[in-house]
XYZ file of C-alpha atoms in Angstrom:
100
model
C 64.156 6.196 8.097
C 65.768 9.628 7.695
C 68.756 8.499 9.725
C 69.334 5.589 7.374
C 68.776 7.521 4.155
C 71.034 10.426 5.173
C 73.773 8.228 6.630
C 77.127 8.983 5.013
C 77.910 5.283 4.637
C 74.803 4.724 2.529
C 75.321 7.845 0.434
C 78.944 6.830 -0.221
C 77.675 3.903 -2.318
C 77.109 5.136 -5.860
C 75.375 2.092 -7.357
C 71.603 2.325 -6.793
C 71.079 -1.445 -6.863
C 73.802 -2.007 -4.259
C 72.397 0.812 -2.114
C 68.926 -0.746 -2.342
C 70.278 -4.166 -1.345
C 72.130 -2.676 1.609
C 69.020 -0.790 2.692
C 66.907 -3.960 2.491
C 69.500 -5.897 4.498
C 69.609 -3.263 7.248
C 65.816 -3.116 7.405
C 65.583 -6.911 7.628
C 68.094 -6.935 10.510
C 66.148 -4.248 12.371
C 62.878 -6.127 11.908
C 64.456 -9.396 13.072
C 65.870 -7.701 16.188
C 62.477 -6.189 17.026
C 60.752 -9.543 16.549
C 63.259 -11.203 18.894
C 62.637 -8.502 21.508
C 58.896 -9.120 21.273
C 59.322 -12.883 21.670
C 61.586 -12.657 24.738
C 58.836 -11.662 27.199
C 56.754 -14.578 25.937
C 59.596 -16.990 26.633
C 60.019 -15.842 30.223
C 58.293 -18.102 32.683
C 55.109 -17.053 34.422
C 55.609 -19.724 37.092
C 58.016 -18.483 39.787
C 57.745 -21.682 41.849
C 58.569 -23.752 38.782
C 61.644 -21.596 38.192
C 62.705 -22.183 41.787
C 62.312 -25.934 41.328
C 64.362 -25.925 38.130
C 67.148 -23.949 39.830
C 67.411 -25.904 43.091
C 66.154 -29.463 42.652
C 68.365 -32.347 41.618
C 67.416 -36.008 41.879
C 68.910 -36.373 45.389
C 67.034 -33.385 46.834
C 64.456 -34.122 49.540
C 61.355 -32.003 50.031
C 62.344 -31.186 53.638
C 65.770 -29.864 52.574
C 64.190 -27.917 49.725
C 61.771 -26.293 52.173
C 64.520 -25.407 54.643
C 66.690 -23.780 51.978
C 63.913 -21.788 50.329
C 61.583 -20.930 53.213
C 62.008 -17.163 52.803
C 62.165 -17.071 49.014
C 59.143 -15.205 47.566
C 58.961 -17.753 44.741
C 58.571 -20.482 47.367
C 55.863 -18.480 49.105
C 53.962 -17.942 45.848
C 52.291 -21.331 46.458
C 50.096 -20.959 49.525
C 49.800 -24.489 50.894
C 52.567 -26.894 51.761
C 50.553 -29.750 50.288
C 50.459 -28.049 46.890
C 54.194 -27.283 47.107
C 54.937 -30.928 47.846
C 52.774 -32.116 44.938
C 54.592 -29.793 42.566
C 57.962 -30.846 44.025
C 57.230 -34.553 43.552
C 55.979 -33.993 40.013
C 59.110 -32.009 39.152
C 61.370 -34.577 40.808
C 59.786 -37.349 38.731
C 60.449 -35.396 35.558
C 64.081 -34.794 36.590
C 64.684 -38.457 37.400
C 62.857 -39.626 34.279
C 64.826 -37.265 32.036
C 68.226 -38.551 33.175
């Protein structure tokens, strides 16, 4: 607050109403930026395997090729069983084909 109040650009404005409007505008921008920063972690995915599917699967991708390409990826290894990986792959593939 002191930085804003003592800023030479703000003190250069002589009209109190204009200074108040400028102060309110700057405060609103700061609040909006902070709110956006708080929302960003919420937007990030908590599903690493799902992220891997979105990055690497197109409608012509087979499960065997997907496994070969991503065998050492930690996101691939986050799902323990191959059966569960295949179920998730098929479900994602259906959504990709259905969306296009």
